[in-house]
Structures are given as structure tokens and as C-alpha cells.
Amino acid sequence: MDLEKKTLKKLLQSIGVKVPNSVVKRLLDTPVGTTLRGLSDALDSLNIDNDVYQLPPEYLKELDYPYVMVLPHREDAFAVVENEENRIKAMPEWKGVVLVARKTSETFIYKNVWLRNAVGYIIDNQMYLIIATLLFLFIVFAWPGLRVVCHSVMSALGIWVSTILLRRDYGGDILEKYCKIGKVVDCEQVLSSKGSLLFGLFRMSDLAFLFFSTQLFFALIANSDLLGYAFLLLLVGCCFTLYSVIYQIAVIRKICLYCMAINLMVWIDTIMFAFNRITINLQTPFVLILSGVVAYVTWYIVIHYLSVASQNESFKHRDSALYNKELFDWLLSKERPIDEVDDKYADVGGVGEDNIITLFVHPGCKKCKRVYKYIPELRKVAKVKTVSLASNDIALNEYCRKNHIDKTPTIVFNGRELPELYSVENLKYVL
């Protein structure tokens, strides 16, 4: 959903509307948040006039900027067009659909957007904040010496850069900044190549995160007599960085600035150690082993979190297809038909007669309480009948027996039972 967030954020900025990132995220956190319908609903929530048009190419020049061109065959399915250059770039993959948005006098105005974004950034980057706080407390209260402080800071920076790569490898993030510059800098090509997997198993992001995490934990808990092991670990790291540089420059002839930043940090840290007097304590490095174990556990937790978040995004993209009206109508047609219940047995409310939602509920049913919560919302878009099965009415009981309504809640839409794939709270997205 990150691409949709960026699209909505860019469109809002183009029409002069400032909205906190948390609000953008909330507006798109719906089953259709990854679709054009989701963008339109988000704009409606902000009281921004918007319309969707199917236009021939010759009419596109007559539209005022900005607007959104829909590019259905691209991963980033939307292009915000702010000028002629944007329009020409998107034209080859455009199929005729555009979304036009205009600010109105009733559009929501948010105050202190920068402050809310700053708070949101801190919340979204808790791990960085925790590491920075621990490092600060370590420096202030322990002060292990300038060499260890510089080593710890360099390790923390390495964790930050390697986490960006982890988010790309496990979280599905697309690297944009500094990753496609001219013909030489191309992070995606480097990180997607065979050589980026050391021994065919280990990604650069994995090794970098484990390396810098081990170094940081070791620096925080080891005494200065054991720091010789950190220097030995840096020398091993230098061997891998040489492979990385040679592979990028001589083999693939492309450069990843994030990978080069990691290499540079290892070299700088090694040089700082080399200019200091290092003693190697040949005792069993239990502290180093412990640091490695802690680093591994941390790495596992991070990649698990990123993988789950990525899967959730994939599920949202998949689920959004379910709310295509044609697909919904087809699935609904496969469900069993149910006779229309007489209005005298129901609490009737809502608008129109084209879409009729019938809810069979019972006061003692726990699941029904969740259904009750969405009735006011459904009544804004359809006619809703709420039938309580607590009644002992003979005719109603006969109706339920005839139509095999033996559980609550049972939800009926236009004479057919609602498919199990759909929930009552999201029914409004197919109306």
C-alpha cells in the first residue's frame, strides 16, 4: 500500500492540501485501499471533489493539472500528473482512466502537520529510537573512551543502513532515493543479481545487519581488554567488502550506494582501530558469542516482522480484487436464493430499493452485536431489514424453516445469501 500512500500524498500536495501521514494511512486502510475506488473514497472523506473519467487521448490535454492517470499494467498503478512531462511519460501505459480532484471550501484543514508527522515517524521507527537511546545512555553514563564511542556510533549507522536493505529484501520496500542515478548507480540491479547472495545463501542485508549488531552489542557489554576481537571481526568484514566492491565495479558494473556505504563504514571503523593500540585477549570470547546470539535473535525478530507486514500488504492487494462489482455479482449468483421476508417482521431503514440487505439476528448472539454496529453505515447506501429471530411468530418460524435459516447472523443481499468471503462491515464497498 506504500505506492498508494505516496500517490495520495503527492496528489494532496499538488492541490494544496496538507494531511498528516497517519491520516493518509488511515484513509487507505480499507479493503479497497489499493484501488482507484480507495483513492476516491479517501478524497471524499476529506471533502475533496473528485471524479473518474474514461477519456480518449485527445481530450487529456484539455484537463487542468494535477490529475491521476491509471496505469493498470504497472506495479505503481497510478501516476500523479502535474505537468506536460509527467503526462508524456505515463501515456504509453495509460488506458484512458483518470481521476480529477479539486480542493473546496469544505476541505478539511489539518494544523501542525509537521508535528504529527514527526511523532508518527518516531512511532514507526521505534527500533532506531531504542538503539539511539541505548547508545546515548551508554556514552553519557559509561564513557568507555573515544575509540569505543566512535566504534559504537559507526555500528549503529551500519544497522540503520542494513535495515533499509532488510526492508527491501523482506518487506517489499522499493528503494528510490539514491538508487537510480545515471547509468552506473542502480541498487535494484545489484541487489537482484546472483552475486548479491554470498555462497548462494546469504544476502548482503542479512550479513550487514548481523555484523553491525554483533559489533554494537559487543561494544556495549564488553570491557576494553576484549575489543581486540572486534578488530578481528572488522578484518573479516573487510574481506567481504572487497568482494562487494570488486563484484560491483568489475563484474556487474553497477553500484549500489547503500552497499558502498556499508563497505565505507567497515573500512573507516577498521582504520580507527588500526591507529589505536590493540591487544588480543586469547581467552574464550564468551561475550562475543553472546553478542552474536543476541544479534541473531534481533535479526530474526526484525525479518519476521517485515515479512508479516509484507504478507499483510499482499493480502490487502489480493482482497481488494474481491470488491470488484462484477466479481461480487458473479460470486453472489452462485449462492443459494432466499425468499424476501415481509417488512412487518423487520426493522426497516435506509435508502433506495435497488439494493436490499436483510440481516437475521438474535439478541443472545455475540456475533450479531458486531453486525448491529454497522447497520447505520449500511443504511446510508442501501435498504436494510433487520429481522430478530427471538420472536415466536409461527409464520416467521415457518419462513426460516423453509429457507434453511438456522444460524445467526445470516446476511442476505438482494435475495441471495452473502458469500462467506465477504463481511458485513465491508459490504458498502461493492454497492
Short mmCIF file of C-alpha atoms in Angstrom, two decimals:
data_model
loop_
_atom_site.label_atom_id
_atom_site.label_comp_id
_atom_site.label_asym_id
_atom_site.label_seq_id
_atom_site.Cartn_x
_atom_site.Cartn_y
_atom_site.Cartn_z
CA MET A 1 0.00 0.00 0.00
CA ASP A 2 3.04 2.30 0.17
CA LEU A 3 2.65 3.18 -3.50
CA GLU A 4 -0.97 4.22 -2.98
CA LYS A 5 0.01 6.30 0.06
CA LYS A 6 2.64 8.11 -1.98
CA THR A 7 0.13 8.70 -4.77
CA LEU A 8 -2.49 10.15 -2.44
CA LYS A 9 0.10 12.23 -0.56
CA LYS A 10 1.50 13.65 -3.80
CA LEU A 11 -1.96 14.42 -5.18
CA LEU A 12 -2.97 16.21 -1.98
CA GLN A 13 0.21 18.28 -2.03
CA SER A 14 -0.41 19.16 -5.68
CA ILE A 15 -3.85 20.60 -4.91
CA GLY A 16 -2.58 22.43 -1.83
CA VAL A 17 -3.94 20.18 0.93
CA LYS A 18 -1.66 19.22 3.83
CA VAL A 19 -2.62 15.98 5.54
CA PRO A 20 -0.62 14.06 8.21
CA ASN A 21 0.87 10.76 7.10
CA SER A 22 -1.13 8.96 9.80
CA VAL A 23 -4.38 10.25 8.27
CA VAL A 24 -3.32 9.15 4.78
CA LYS A 25 -2.57 5.69 6.16
CA ARG A 26 -5.93 5.50 7.96
CA LEU A 27 -7.92 6.64 4.91
CA LEU A 28 -6.37 3.93 2.74
CA ASP A 29 -6.62 1.20 5.38
CA THR A 30 -9.72 -0.33 3.78
CA PRO A 31 -10.34 -3.43 1.66
CA VAL A 32 -10.26 -1.21 -1.45
CA GLY A 33 -7.37 0.98 -0.29
CA THR A 34 -5.10 -0.24 -3.09
CA THR A 35 -7.62 0.58 -5.83
CA LEU A 36 -8.95 3.66 -7.60
CA ARG A 37 -12.11 3.34 -5.50
CA GLY A 38 -9.95 3.57 -2.38
CA LEU A 39 -8.29 6.79 -3.56
CA SER A 40 -11.67 8.28 -4.41
CA ASP A 41 -13.15 7.30 -1.03
CA ALA A 42 -10.16 8.85 0.74
CA LEU A 43 -10.69 12.13 -1.13
CA ASP A 44 -14.41 12.02 -0.28
CA SER A 45 -13.54 11.65 3.41
CA LEU A 46 -11.50 14.87 3.17
CA ASN A 47 -14.36 16.69 1.41
CA ILE A 48 -12.35 17.00 -1.79
CA ASP A 49 -14.39 16.98 -5.01
CA ASN A 50 -13.24 14.18 -7.29
CA ASP A 51 -14.46 12.45 -10.43
CA VAL A 52 -13.30 9.50 -12.51
CA TYR A 53 -13.42 9.76 -16.30
CA GLN A 54 -12.81 7.45 -19.25
CA LEU A 55 -11.27 9.73 -21.87
CA PRO A 56 -9.77 9.42 -25.35
CA PRO A 57 -6.14 10.63 -25.56
CA GLU A 58 -7.00 13.83 -27.43
CA TYR A 59 -9.17 15.08 -24.54
CA LEU A 60 -6.44 14.59 -21.94
CA LYS A 61 -4.68 17.82 -22.96
CA GLU A 62 -7.79 19.79 -22.03
CA LEU A 63 -7.66 18.69 -18.37
CA ASP A 64 -6.13 21.07 -15.86
CA TYR A 65 -3.24 19.77 -13.78
CA PRO A 66 -2.98 17.94 -11.44
CA TYR A 67 -4.81 14.67 -12.01
CA VAL A 68 -4.13 10.93 -11.64
CA MET A 69 -3.65 8.65 -14.64
CA VAL A 70 -4.45 4.97 -14.03
CA LEU A 71 -1.77 2.58 -15.36
CA PRO A 72 -3.28 -0.90 -14.81
CA HIS A 73 -0.33 -2.93 -16.08
CA ARG A 74 2.31 -1.35 -13.84
CA GLU A 75 3.14 -2.16 -10.21
CA ASP A 76 2.72 1.52 -9.40
CA ALA A 77 -0.74 1.65 -10.94
CA PHE A 78 -1.20 5.41 -10.51
CA ALA A 79 0.73 8.39 -11.85
CA VAL A 80 0.14 11.88 -10.48
CA VAL A 81 0.39 14.24 -13.45
CA GLU A 82 1.50 17.76 -12.53
CA ASN A 83 2.96 18.89 -15.85
CA GLU A 84 3.36 18.00 -19.51
CA GLU A 85 6.48 15.92 -18.85
CA ASN A 86 4.57 13.66 -16.39
CA ARG A 87 1.75 13.22 -18.91
CA ILE A 88 4.03 12.23 -21.79
CA LYS A 89 5.93 9.77 -19.56
CA ALA A 90 2.73 7.98 -18.47
CA MET A 91 0.96 7.97 -21.85
CA PRO A 92 2.35 4.66 -23.25
CA GLU A 93 0.77 2.60 -20.43
CA TRP A 94 -2.39 4.68 -19.95
CA LYS A 95 -5.70 3.02 -20.85
CA GLY A 96 -7.97 6.07 -20.67
CA VAL A 97 -8.98 6.32 -16.98
CA VAL A 98 -8.18 9.48 -15.00
CA LEU A 99 -9.11 10.78 -11.55
CA VAL A 100 -9.54 14.53 -11.18
CA ALA A 101 -9.57 16.16 -7.71
CA ARG A 102 -10.26 19.73 -6.66
CA LYS A 103 -10.00 21.44 -3.27
CA THR A 104 -13.21 23.01 -1.94
CA SER A 105 -14.15 25.44 0.81
CA GLU A 106 -15.24 22.46 2.94
CA THR A 107 -11.99 20.52 2.57
CA PHE A 108 -10.52 19.52 5.94
CA ILE A 109 -7.59 21.66 7.08
CA TYR A 110 -5.15 19.96 9.44
CA LYS A 111 -2.96 22.00 11.77
CA ASN A 112 0.56 21.17 12.96
CA VAL A 113 1.01 18.60 10.20
CA TRP A 114 4.80 18.63 10.60
CA LEU A 115 4.49 17.86 14.32
CA ARG A 116 2.08 14.97 13.76
CA ASN A 117 4.36 13.59 11.05
CA ALA A 118 7.35 13.84 13.40
CA VAL A 119 5.51 11.91 16.12
CA GLY A 120 4.41 9.33 13.55
CA TYR A 121 7.98 8.94 12.30
CA ILE A 122 9.21 8.25 15.83
CA ILE A 123 6.48 5.65 16.36
CA ASP A 124 7.23 3.97 13.01
CA ASN A 125 10.96 3.85 13.74
CA GLN A 126 10.95 2.62 17.32
CA MET A 127 13.89 0.29 16.79
CA TYR A 128 16.16 3.14 15.66
CA LEU A 129 15.00 5.22 18.62
CA ILE A 130 15.74 2.40 21.09
CA ILE A 131 19.23 1.87 19.66
CA ALA A 132 19.97 5.61 19.69
CA THR A 133 18.73 5.91 23.29
CA LEU A 134 20.82 2.96 24.49
CA LEU A 135 23.85 4.36 22.72
CA PHE A 136 23.30 7.80 24.24
CA LEU A 137 22.93 6.40 27.77
CA PHE A 138 26.00 4.24 27.23
CA ILE A 139 28.10 7.24 26.18
CA VAL A 140 26.82 9.58 28.91
CA PHE A 141 26.98 7.24 31.90
CA ALA A 142 29.73 4.80 30.98
CA TRP A 143 32.06 6.80 28.71
CA PRO A 144 34.23 3.89 27.62
CA GLY A 145 36.61 6.09 25.66
CA LEU A 146 36.55 7.87 22.30
CA ARG A 147 37.59 4.77 20.34
CA VAL A 148 34.70 2.67 21.65
CA VAL A 149 32.24 5.54 21.23
CA CYS A 150 33.24 6.01 17.57
CA HIS A 151 33.05 2.25 17.03
CA SER A 152 29.57 2.11 18.59
CA VAL A 153 28.29 5.05 16.54
CA MET A 154 29.64 3.50 13.34
CA SER A 155 27.96 0.19 14.20
CA ALA A 156 24.65 1.95 14.87
CA LEU A 157 24.86 3.71 11.48
CA GLY A 158 25.60 0.34 9.89
CA ILE A 159 22.48 -1.15 11.49
CA TRP A 160 20.43 1.76 10.12
CA VAL A 161 21.66 1.29 6.54
CA SER A 162 21.39 -2.51 6.66
CA THR A 163 17.81 -2.22 7.98
CA ILE A 164 16.93 -0.20 4.86
CA LEU A 165 18.20 -3.14 2.80
CA LEU A 166 16.31 -5.62 5.01
CA ARG A 167 13.10 -3.70 4.37
CA ARG A 168 13.77 -4.02 0.67
CA ASP A 169 14.52 -7.78 0.85
CA TYR A 170 11.84 -8.86 3.33
CA GLY A 171 9.35 -6.01 3.49
CA GLY A 172 8.89 -5.40 -0.21
CA ASP A 173 10.02 -1.76 0.00
CA ILE A 174 11.19 -0.18 -3.23
CA LEU A 175 14.49 1.67 -2.90
CA GLU A 176 14.10 5.07 -4.52
CA LYS A 177 16.41 7.64 -3.00
CA TYR A 178 19.97 7.49 -4.36
CA CYS A 179 19.24 4.17 -6.07
CA LYS A 180 18.90 5.08 -9.73
CA ILE A 181 21.38 7.75 -10.76
CA GLY A 182 22.53 7.76 -14.36
CA LYS A 183 23.78 4.53 -15.91
CA VAL A 184 26.09 3.48 -13.09
CA VAL A 185 24.10 3.67 -9.84
CA ASP A 186 21.36 1.02 -9.80
CA CYS A 187 20.66 -0.56 -6.41
CA GLU A 188 17.89 -2.86 -7.63
CA GLN A 189 20.08 -4.44 -10.31
CA VAL A 190 22.91 -5.03 -7.84
CA LEU A 191 20.70 -6.45 -5.09
CA SER A 192 18.76 -8.66 -7.52
CA SER A 193 21.86 -10.16 -9.14
CA LYS A 194 23.21 -13.64 -8.35
CA GLY A 195 26.39 -12.24 -6.84
CA SER A 196 24.44 -10.43 -4.14
CA LEU A 197 23.86 -13.81 -2.49
CA LEU A 198 27.13 -14.85 -0.87
CA PHE A 199 27.65 -18.60 -1.26
CA GLY A 200 24.17 -18.59 -2.78
CA LEU A 201 22.63 -18.27 0.70
CA PHE A 202 23.34 -15.00 2.49
CA ARG A 203 22.06 -11.63 1.40
CA MET A 204 24.13 -8.51 1.86
CA SER A 205 21.41 -7.10 4.13
CA ASP A 206 21.47 -10.18 6.40
CA LEU A 207 25.24 -10.25 6.80
CA ALA A 208 25.48 -6.49 7.31
CA PHE A 209 22.76 -6.43 9.98
CA LEU A 210 24.26 -9.42 11.85
CA PHE A 211 27.77 -7.94 11.58
CA PHE A 212 26.95 -4.46 12.85
CA SER A 213 24.51 -5.73 15.50
CA THR A 214 27.13 -8.09 16.90
CA GLN A 215 29.70 -5.27 16.95
CA LEU A 216 27.31 -2.89 18.72
CA PHE A 217 26.16 -5.36 21.38
CA PHE A 218 29.77 -6.42 21.93
CA ALA A 219 30.91 -2.81 22.38
CA LEU A 220 28.10 -2.13 24.86
CA ILE A 221 28.80 -5.08 27.16
CA ALA A 222 32.50 -5.98 26.71
CA ASN A 223 35.42 -4.39 28.53
CA SER A 224 38.26 -2.75 26.62
CA ASP A 225 40.53 -5.81 27.02
CA LEU A 226 38.26 -7.82 24.74
CA LEU A 227 37.91 -5.23 21.95
CA GLY A 228 40.67 -6.96 20.02
CA TYR A 229 38.03 -9.44 18.92
CA ALA A 230 36.02 -6.56 17.46
CA PHE A 231 39.10 -5.64 15.40
CA LEU A 232 39.47 -9.23 14.18
CA LEU A 233 35.81 -9.23 13.21
CA LEU A 234 36.36 -6.00 11.29
CA LEU A 235 39.25 -7.59 9.38
CA VAL A 236 36.96 -10.45 8.37
CA GLY A 237 34.36 -7.88 7.36
CA CYS A 238 36.92 -6.13 5.16
CA CYS A 239 37.33 -9.34 3.13
CA PHE A 240 33.62 -9.37 2.35
CA THR A 241 33.64 -5.67 1.50
CA LEU A 242 36.46 -6.21 -1.00
CA TYR A 243 34.36 -8.89 -2.68
CA SER A 244 31.42 -6.49 -2.74
CA VAL A 245 33.42 -3.68 -4.36
CA ILE A 246 35.11 -5.91 -6.95
CA TYR A 247 31.80 -7.54 -7.86
CA GLN A 248 30.00 -4.23 -8.31
CA ILE A 249 32.75 -2.42 -10.23
CA ALA A 250 34.39 -5.19 -12.25
CA VAL A 251 31.66 -7.81 -12.74
CA ILE A 252 28.21 -6.28 -12.82
CA ARG A 253 29.47 -2.72 -13.47
CA LYS A 254 26.68 -1.22 -11.42
CA ILE A 255 26.89 0.38 -7.99
CA CYS A 256 24.54 0.25 -5.00
CA LEU A 257 25.15 3.32 -2.85
CA TYR A 258 23.73 1.60 0.23
CA CYS A 259 26.14 -1.32 -0.21
CA MET A 260 29.02 1.08 -0.76
CA ALA A 261 28.03 2.98 2.39
CA ILE A 262 28.24 -0.27 4.37
CA ASN A 263 31.68 -1.00 2.88
CA LEU A 264 32.88 2.50 3.75
CA MET A 265 31.69 2.19 7.36
CA VAL A 266 33.61 -1.07 7.80
CA TRP A 267 36.78 0.49 6.37
CA ILE A 268 36.54 3.65 8.49
CA ASP A 269 35.93 1.59 11.63
CA THR A 270 38.88 -0.68 10.81
CA ILE A 271 41.19 2.29 10.21
CA MET A 272 40.17 3.88 13.52
CA PHE A 273 41.03 0.62 15.32
CA ALA A 274 44.31 0.25 13.42
CA PHE A 275 45.54 3.63 14.62
CA ASN A 276 44.97 2.59 18.23
CA ARG A 277 46.92 0.11 20.28
CA ILE A 278 45.06 -3.21 20.05
CA THR A 279 45.65 -6.18 22.33
CA ILE A 280 44.17 -9.57 21.53
CA ASN A 281 42.97 -11.45 24.60
CA LEU A 282 43.11 -15.14 23.76
CA GLN A 283 40.53 -16.09 26.37
CA THR A 284 37.38 -17.75 25.09
CA PRO A 285 35.28 -14.82 23.78
CA PHE A 286 32.06 -15.70 25.60
CA VAL A 287 30.92 -12.07 25.40
CA LEU A 288 31.42 -12.04 21.62
CA ILE A 289 29.47 -15.28 21.27
CA LEU A 290 26.69 -13.86 23.44
CA SER A 291 26.64 -10.70 21.31
CA GLY A 292 26.33 -12.82 18.17
CA VAL A 293 23.42 -14.76 19.64
CA VAL A 294 21.63 -11.55 20.66
CA ALA A 295 22.26 -10.10 17.19
CA TYR A 296 20.85 -13.24 15.56
CA VAL A 297 17.71 -13.15 17.71
CA THR A 298 17.26 -9.45 16.90
CA TRP A 299 17.74 -10.13 13.17
CA TYR A 300 15.18 -12.95 13.28
CA ILE A 301 12.60 -10.75 15.02
CA VAL A 302 13.15 -7.92 12.53
CA ILE A 303 12.82 -10.07 9.40
CA HIS A 304 9.79 -11.86 10.86
CA TYR A 305 8.12 -8.50 11.49
CA LEU A 306 8.98 -7.25 7.99
CA SER A 307 7.81 -10.50 6.35
CA VAL A 308 4.47 -10.45 8.18
CA ALA A 309 3.96 -6.78 7.27
CA SER A 310 4.74 -7.58 3.62
CA GLN A 311 2.32 -10.52 3.62
CA ASN A 312 -0.41 -8.31 5.08
CA GLU A 313 0.13 -5.83 2.25
CA SER A 314 -0.09 -8.68 -0.28
CA PHE A 315 -3.33 -9.89 1.30
CA LYS A 316 -4.76 -6.37 1.06
CA HIS A 317 -3.93 -6.23 -2.65
CA ARG A 318 -5.48 -9.67 -3.16
CA ASP A 319 -8.57 -8.87 -1.10
CA SER A 320 -9.15 -5.62 -2.99
CA ALA A 321 -9.94 -7.70 -6.08
CA LEU A 322 -12.88 -9.26 -4.21
CA TYR A 323 -14.60 -5.88 -4.13
CA ASN A 324 -14.80 -5.64 -7.89
CA LYS A 325 -18.53 -5.30 -8.58
CA GLU A 326 -18.59 -7.80 -11.44
CA LEU A 327 -16.76 -10.44 -9.38
CA PHE A 328 -19.04 -9.84 -6.40
CA ASP A 329 -22.17 -10.21 -8.56
CA TRP A 330 -20.82 -13.45 -10.05
CA LEU A 331 -20.00 -14.96 -6.64
CA LEU A 332 -23.36 -13.83 -5.28
CA SER A 333 -25.16 -15.57 -8.16
CA LYS A 334 -23.61 -18.89 -7.03
CA GLU A 335 -25.13 -18.63 -3.53
CA ARG A 336 -28.49 -20.12 -2.59
CA PRO A 337 -31.58 -17.95 -3.15
CA ILE A 338 -33.63 -16.85 -0.14
CA ASP A 339 -37.19 -15.55 -0.33
CA GLU A 340 -37.78 -11.90 0.54
CA VAL A 341 -39.02 -11.53 4.12
CA ASP A 342 -42.12 -9.46 4.75
CA ASP A 343 -41.37 -5.96 6.05
CA LYS A 344 -43.73 -6.47 9.00
CA TYR A 345 -41.20 -8.85 10.58
CA ALA A 346 -38.28 -6.44 10.18
CA ASP A 347 -36.92 -3.14 11.37
CA VAL A 348 -36.63 -1.38 8.01
CA GLY A 349 -34.44 1.62 7.22
CA GLY A 350 -32.09 3.01 4.62
CA VAL A 351 -32.30 4.36 1.09
CA GLY A 352 -33.48 3.08 -2.29
CA GLU A 353 -34.92 -0.21 -3.44
CA ASP A 354 -32.17 -1.41 -5.80
CA ASN A 355 -30.02 -2.94 -3.06
CA ILE A 356 -31.71 -4.71 -0.14
CA ILE A 357 -29.69 -6.13 2.74
CA THR A 358 -31.52 -8.43 5.15
CA LEU A 359 -29.90 -9.24 8.48
CA PHE A 360 -31.23 -12.18 10.51
CA VAL A 361 -30.03 -11.70 14.08
CA HIS A 362 -30.75 -12.80 17.65
CA PRO A 363 -30.31 -10.75 20.86
CA GLY A 364 -28.38 -13.58 22.51
CA CYS A 365 -25.92 -13.95 19.63
CA LYS A 366 -22.47 -12.47 20.34
CA LYS A 367 -21.53 -12.25 16.65
CA CYS A 368 -24.73 -10.31 15.98
CA LYS A 369 -23.55 -7.47 18.21
CA ARG A 370 -20.80 -6.75 15.69
CA VAL A 371 -23.38 -6.68 12.89
CA TYR A 372 -25.55 -4.14 14.75
CA LYS A 373 -22.61 -1.76 14.81
CA TYR A 374 -22.55 -1.41 11.02
CA ILE A 375 -26.29 -1.02 10.39
CA PRO A 376 -26.28 2.83 10.45
CA GLU A 377 -23.45 2.87 7.90
CA LEU A 378 -25.19 0.38 5.61
CA ARG A 379 -28.43 2.36 5.73
CA LYS A 380 -26.65 5.26 4.04
CA VAL A 381 -26.14 3.22 0.86
CA ALA A 382 -28.91 0.57 0.81
CA LYS A 383 -32.24 -0.52 2.22
CA VAL A 384 -31.60 -2.59 5.34
CA LYS A 385 -34.00 -5.02 7.01
CA THR A 386 -33.11 -6.27 10.48
CA VAL A 387 -35.06 -9.39 11.47
CA SER A 388 -34.90 -10.63 15.06
CA LEU A 389 -35.30 -14.39 15.37
CA ALA A 390 -36.15 -14.07 19.06
CA SER A 391 -39.79 -13.84 18.05
CA ASN A 392 -42.02 -16.92 18.39
CA ASP A 393 -44.15 -15.85 15.44
CA ILE A 394 -45.35 -19.02 13.70
CA ALA A 395 -45.22 -17.52 10.20
CA LEU A 396 -41.67 -16.21 10.69
CA ASN A 397 -40.50 -19.55 12.07
CA GLU A 398 -42.03 -21.30 9.05
CA TYR A 399 -40.27 -18.82 6.74
CA CYS A 400 -36.91 -19.59 8.40
CA ARG A 401 -37.51 -23.35 8.18
CA LYS A 402 -38.43 -23.12 4.51
CA ASN A 403 -35.34 -21.02 3.65
CA HIS A 404 -32.98 -23.01 5.91
CA ILE A 405 -32.11 -20.02 8.08
CA ASP A 406 -30.85 -21.84 11.15
CA LYS A 407 -27.96 -19.67 12.34
CA THR A 408 -27.32 -16.06 13.22
CA PRO A 409 -26.20 -13.78 11.87
CA THR A 410 -27.39 -14.72 8.38
CA ILE A 411 -26.89 -11.95 5.84
CA VAL A 412 -28.91 -11.79 2.63
CA PHE A 413 -28.17 -9.42 -0.24
CA ASN A 414 -30.76 -8.95 -2.98
CA GLY A 415 -32.34 -12.34 -2.37
CA ARG A 416 -29.16 -14.41 -2.01
CA GLU A 417 -27.05 -15.34 0.98
CA LEU A 418 -23.89 -13.27 1.23
CA PRO A 419 -20.77 -15.25 0.15
CA GLU A 420 -18.52 -16.23 3.06
CA LEU A 421 -15.64 -14.26 1.53
CA TYR A 422 -17.41 -11.01 2.39
CA SER A 423 -18.08 -9.43 5.77
CA VAL A 424 -20.93 -7.11 6.64
CA GLU A 425 -18.66 -4.19 7.55
CA ASN A 426 -17.11 -4.19 4.07
CA LEU A 427 -20.33 -4.72 2.13
CA LYS A 428 -20.57 -1.00 1.38
CA TYR A 429 -17.56 -1.25 -0.94
CA VAL A 430 -19.47 -3.28 -3.53
CA LEU A 431 -22.59 -1.09 -3.56
#
